[in-house]
mmCIF file of C-alpha atoms in Angstrom:
data_model
loop_
_atom_site.group_PDB
_atom_site.id
_atom_site.type_symbol
_atom_site.label_atom_id
_atom_site.label_comp_id
_atom_site.label_asym_id
_atom_site.label_seq_id
_atom_site.Cartn_x
_atom_site.Cartn_y
_atom_site.Cartn_z
ATOM 1 C CA MET A 812 0.000 0.000 0.000
ATOM 2 C CA ILE A 813 1.362 3.424 -0.987
ATOM 3 C CA PRO A 814 1.187 6.047 1.792
ATOM 4 C CA ARG A 815 -1.043 8.960 0.854
ATOM 5 C CA SER A 816 -0.319 12.581 1.501
ATOM 6 C CA ARG A 817 -2.210 15.859 1.178
ATOM 7 C CA ILE A 818 -0.527 18.827 -0.516
ATOM 8 C CA ALA A 819 -1.356 22.387 0.536
ATOM 9 C CA PRO A 820 0.288 25.823 0.520
ATOM 10 C CA LEU A 821 2.660 26.441 3.427
ATOM 11 C CA GLN A 822 1.181 28.406 6.338
ATOM 12 C CA ARG A 823 3.185 30.553 8.781
ATOM 13 C CA ASP A 824 2.189 28.213 11.609
ATOM 14 C CA ASP A 825 3.965 25.380 9.734
ATOM 15 C CA LEU A 826 7.386 27.071 9.918
ATOM 16 C CA PRO A 827 8.749 25.459 13.135
ATOM 17 C CA GLU A 828 7.822 21.965 11.887
ATOM 18 C CA LEU A 829 9.154 22.733 8.393
ATOM 19 C CA SER A 830 12.429 23.970 9.890
ATOM 20 C CA ARG A 831 12.919 20.668 11.770
ATOM 21 C CA PHE A 832 11.908 18.628 8.687
ATOM 22 C CA LEU A 833 14.446 20.390 6.424
ATOM 23 C CA ILE A 834 17.255 20.341 9.017
ATOM 24 C CA ASP A 835 16.784 16.618 9.637
ATOM 25 C CA GLY A 836 16.247 15.751 5.979
ATOM 26 C CA PHE A 837 19.213 17.669 4.595
ATOM 27 C CA GLY A 838 21.411 16.674 7.546
ATOM 28 C CA VAL A 839 22.577 20.168 8.426
ATOM 29 C CA PRO A 840 23.445 21.304 11.976
ATOM 30 C CA ALA A 841 20.426 22.104 14.139
ATOM 31 C CA ASP A 842 21.555 25.736 14.463
ATOM 32 C CA SER A 843 21.946 26.136 10.693
ATOM 33 C CA PRO A 844 20.663 29.583 9.730
ATOM 34 C CA CYS A 845 19.535 28.499 6.229
ATOM 35 C CA PHE A 846 16.521 26.674 7.691
ATOM 36 C CA SER A 847 15.834 28.880 10.705
ATOM 37 C CA ARG A 848 12.263 30.067 11.196
ATOM 38 C CA GLU A 849 13.319 33.650 10.391
ATOM 39 C CA VAL A 850 14.950 32.702 7.087
ATOM 40 C CA LEU A 851 12.053 30.443 6.054
ATOM 41 C CA ASP A 852 9.615 33.229 6.941
ATOM 42 C CA TRP A 853 11.567 35.610 4.699
ATOM 43 C CA LYS A 854 11.877 33.084 1.837
ATOM 44 C CA TYR A 855 8.252 32.058 1.731
ATOM 45 C CA PHE A 856 6.253 34.999 3.092
ATOM 46 C CA ASP A 857 8.031 38.342 3.589
ATOM 47 C CA GLY A 858 10.921 38.358 1.138
ATOM 48 C CA PRO A 859 10.862 40.240 -2.139
ATOM 49 C CA GLY A 860 8.700 38.752 -4.874
ATOM 50 C CA GLU A 861 9.790 38.812 -8.484
ATOM 51 C CA CYS A 862 6.292 39.077 -9.905
ATOM 52 C CA ALA A 863 3.483 41.283 -8.683
ATOM 53 C CA GLY A 864 0.870 39.151 -7.010
ATOM 54 C CA ASP A 865 3.192 36.151 -6.708
ATOM 55 C CA PRO A 866 1.339 32.908 -6.347
ATOM 56 C CA VAL A 867 2.148 30.576 -3.479
ATOM 57 C CA ARG A 868 5.890 30.319 -2.736
ATOM 58 C CA SER A 869 5.887 26.964 -0.958
ATOM 59 C CA PHE A 870 3.887 23.734 -0.706
ATOM 60 C CA VAL A 871 4.002 21.037 1.970
ATOM 61 C CA ALA A 872 2.834 17.441 1.786
ATOM 62 C CA ARG A 873 1.306 16.049 4.979
ATOM 63 C CA SER A 874 0.473 12.517 6.017
ATOM 64 C CA ASP A 875 -1.395 11.912 9.263
ATOM 65 C CA GLY A 876 -0.880 15.591 10.130
ATOM 66 C CA THR A 877 2.932 15.474 9.793
ATOM 67 C CA ILE A 878 5.028 17.154 7.093
ATOM 68 C CA VAL A 879 6.462 14.490 4.775
ATOM 69 C CA GLY A 880 7.470 16.703 1.856
ATOM 70 C CA HIS A 881 8.203 20.286 0.864
ATOM 71 C CA ILE A 882 8.959 22.360 -2.189
ATOM 72 C CA GLY A 883 9.885 26.039 -2.235
ATOM 73 C CA ILE A 884 9.295 28.138 -5.326
ATOM 74 C CA CYS A 885 11.399 31.037 -6.608
ATOM 75 C CA HIS A 886 9.227 32.952 -9.061
ATOM 76 C CA ARG A 887 11.041 34.698 -11.897
ATOM 77 C CA ARG A 888 10.340 36.112 -15.355
ATOM 78 C CA PHE A 889 12.119 35.415 -18.621
ATOM 79 C CA MET A 890 12.382 38.568 -20.703
ATOM 80 C CA VAL A 891 11.768 37.655 -24.343
ATOM 81 C CA THR A 892 13.139 39.891 -27.069
ATOM 82 C CA GLY A 893 10.760 41.128 -29.706
ATOM 83 C CA GLU A 894 8.167 43.767 -30.239
ATOM 84 C CA GLU A 895 5.687 43.971 -27.394
ATOM 85 C CA THR A 896 6.472 40.418 -26.298
ATOM 86 C CA PRO A 897 5.331 39.994 -22.695
ATOM 87 C CA PRO A 898 7.629 38.410 -20.094
ATOM 88 C CA VAL A 899 7.223 34.679 -19.519
ATOM 89 C CA SER A 900 6.612 33.584 -15.929
ATOM 90 C CA THR A 901 8.988 30.892 -14.701
ATOM 91 C CA MET A 902 10.133 29.270 -11.490
ATOM 92 C CA HIS A 903 12.793 27.080 -10.004
ATOM 93 C CA ALA A 904 12.429 24.868 -6.978
ATOM 94 C CA ILE A 905 14.388 25.176 -3.733
ATOM 95 C CA ASP A 906 14.355 23.199 -0.491
ATOM 96 C CA TRP A 907 12.675 20.288 -2.330
ATOM 97 C CA LEU A 908 12.636 17.341 0.042
ATOM 98 C CA VAL A 909 10.429 14.312 0.591
ATOM 99 C CA SER A 910 10.681 11.691 3.313
ATOM 100 C CA GLU A 911 11.791 8.198 2.247
ATOM 101 C CA THR A 912 8.404 6.749 3.221
ATOM 102 C CA HIS A 913 6.541 9.164 0.910
ATOM 103 C CA SER A 914 8.935 9.466 -2.053
ATOM 104 C CA GLY A 915 6.029 9.510 -4.532
ATOM 105 C CA SER A 916 4.917 12.839 -3.081
ATOM 106 C CA GLY A 917 7.975 14.530 -4.600
ATOM 107 C CA ALA A 918 6.621 14.442 -8.140
ATOM 108 C CA PHE A 919 3.201 15.647 -6.960
ATOM 109 C CA LEU A 920 4.820 18.553 -5.131
ATOM 110 C CA MET A 921 6.763 19.475 -8.268
ATOM 111 C CA MET A 922 3.634 19.288 -10.438
ATOM 112 C CA GLN A 923 1.813 21.565 -7.986
ATOM 113 C CA ALA A 924 4.716 24.028 -8.228
ATOM 114 C CA PHE A 925 4.650 23.819 -12.051
ATOM 115 C CA ALA A 926 1.045 25.004 -12.033
ATOM 116 C CA THR A 927 2.100 28.390 -10.604
ATOM 117 C CA CYS A 928 3.736 29.630 -13.830
ATOM 118 C CA GLN A 929 4.273 29.093 -17.565
ATOM 119 C CA THR A 930 7.779 27.559 -17.541
ATOM 120 C CA GLN A 931 10.282 25.992 -15.151
ATOM 121 C CA TYR A 932 14.035 25.583 -14.934
ATOM 122 C CA ALA A 933 16.411 23.827 -12.563
ATOM 123 C CA VAL A 934 19.960 24.553 -11.497
ATOM 124 C CA GLY A 935 21.840 21.859 -9.598
ATOM 125 C CA GLY A 936 19.953 19.624 -7.198
ATOM 126 C CA SER A 937 20.719 16.433 -5.332
ATOM 127 C CA ALA A 938 21.430 13.165 -7.144
ATOM 128 C CA ARG A 939 17.861 12.043 -6.370
ATOM 129 C CA ALA A 940 16.398 15.256 -7.796
ATOM 130 C CA GLN A 941 18.557 15.029 -10.920
ATOM 131 C CA ALA A 942 17.309 11.471 -11.495
ATOM 132 C CA VAL A 943 13.688 12.708 -11.354
ATOM 133 C CA PHE A 944 14.113 15.803 -13.575
ATOM 134 C CA PRO A 945 14.074 13.933 -16.944
ATOM 135 C CA LYS A 946 10.889 12.107 -15.887
ATOM 136 C CA LEU A 947 9.273 15.499 -15.280
ATOM 137 C CA GLY A 948 10.198 16.715 -18.778
ATOM 138 C CA PHE A 949 13.390 18.656 -18.003
ATOM 139 C CA GLU A 950 16.177 18.640 -20.600
ATOM 140 C CA LYS A 951 19.797 19.284 -19.735
ATOM 141 C CA LYS A 952 20.892 22.321 -21.740
ATOM 142 C CA SER A 953 24.422 22.887 -20.512
ATOM 143 C CA LYS A 954 26.735 22.143 -17.643
ATOM 144 C CA VAL A 955 27.662 24.962 -15.299
ATOM 145 C CA GLU A 956 30.883 24.458 -13.383
ATOM 146 C CA CYS A 957 30.967 25.514 -9.753
ATOM 147 C CA PHE A 958 34.083 26.985 -8.234
ATOM 148 C CA ARG A 959 34.849 27.796 -4.628
ATOM 149 C CA ARG A 960 37.500 30.189 -3.462
ATOM 150 C CA VAL A 961 38.160 31.383 0.060
ATOM 151 C CA LEU A 962 38.679 35.134 -0.011
ATOM 152 C CA THR A 963 39.076 35.852 3.697
ATOM 153 C CA PRO A 964 40.361 32.869 5.681
ATOM 154 C CA PHE A 965 39.928 34.657 9.006
ATOM 155 C CA GLN A 966 36.148 35.139 8.545
ATOM 156 C CA ARG A 967 35.431 32.002 10.608
ATOM 157 C CA LEU A 968 36.971 33.634 13.678
ATOM 158 C CA ARG A 969 34.182 36.243 13.629
ATOM 159 C CA THR A 970 31.308 33.726 13.520
ATOM 160 C CA THR A 971 29.197 33.040 16.582
ATOM 161 C CA GLY A 972 27.819 29.834 17.994
ATOM 162 C CA ARG A 973 30.853 27.631 17.370
ATOM 163 C CA GLY A 974 33.612 26.608 19.716
ATOM 164 C CA ILE A 975 37.054 28.219 19.525
ATOM 165 C CA ILE A 976 38.718 24.922 18.496
ATOM 166 C CA ARG A 977 36.306 24.538 15.596
ATOM 167 C CA LYS A 978 36.847 28.170 14.549
ATOM 168 C CA LEU A 979 40.641 27.810 14.666
ATOM 169 C CA ALA A 980 40.575 24.511 12.734
ATOM 170 C CA GLY A 981 38.324 26.031 10.053
ATOM 171 C CA THR A 982 40.491 29.126 9.814
ATOM 172 C CA ALA A 983 43.631 26.987 9.430
ATOM 173 C CA LYS A 984 41.930 24.928 6.707
ATOM 174 C CA ASP A 985 40.857 28.088 4.841
ATOM 175 C CA ALA A 986 44.318 29.675 5.175
ATOM 176 C CA LEU A 987 45.905 26.495 3.783
ATOM 177 C CA SER A 988 43.408 26.523 0.906
ATOM 178 C CA VAL A 989 44.247 30.152 0.082
ATOM 179 C CA TRP A 990 47.982 29.446 0.253
ATOM 180 C CA SER A 991 47.817 26.255 -1.851
ATOM 181 C CA THR A 992 45.640 27.782 -4.599
ATOM 182 C CA ARG A 993 47.373 31.123 -4.891
ATOM 183 C CA THR A 994 47.960 32.338 -8.414
ATOM 184 C CA ARG A 995 50.348 34.804 -9.890
ATOM 185 C CA VAL A 996 49.033 38.183 -10.886
ATOM 186 C CA PRO A 997 48.804 38.361 -14.686
ATOM 187 C CA GLU A 998 51.468 40.530 -16.268
ATOM 188 C CA THR A 999 49.327 41.636 -19.183
ATOM 189 C CA SER A 1000 48.553 45.285 -19.621
ATOM 190 C CA VAL A 1001 44.985 46.204 -20.492
ATOM 191 C CA GLU A 1002 43.917 49.331 -22.283
ATOM 192 C CA LEU A 1003 40.313 50.516 -22.063
ATOM 193 C CA ARG A 1004 38.800 51.916 -25.225
#
């Protein structure tokens, strides 16, 4: 028997439960700011909207009253060139997560999100999400490389909520990364015209 779930727009009262669901599901530290109630409130209720009258920004799937899935929606517009061509509404999903026991809810959450606009696009995603994208009609257009560079290795010393040993170890790791990846300054002259 396949567990059933009910999908509905996120409500402000759902935020504490959603925060715990995302923290546990993505395996981030409990004090992670990315899934704090304040950040989720900003993402899904109070933050800036791309389109006037944005539709719902987040859906949750519930089973027996408990959150078993979530999808966040970033509404955007594609600007199409041409005479008097109106913008095309689009979206990409964030914080898309479904519990193992309700994995079928993931596609239903995505389809609900699709209904909020004309087109959709995806950037990145977990291995599980990338396996589902082709089944939902996504086509891979190009690969975008991701690069990471530490600019200020001593930034970790200024963070709060972590022990001094952890801060020092992180700072040492970042300093080593900066030192090992240093590059020479190019010796090419550039003339602006």
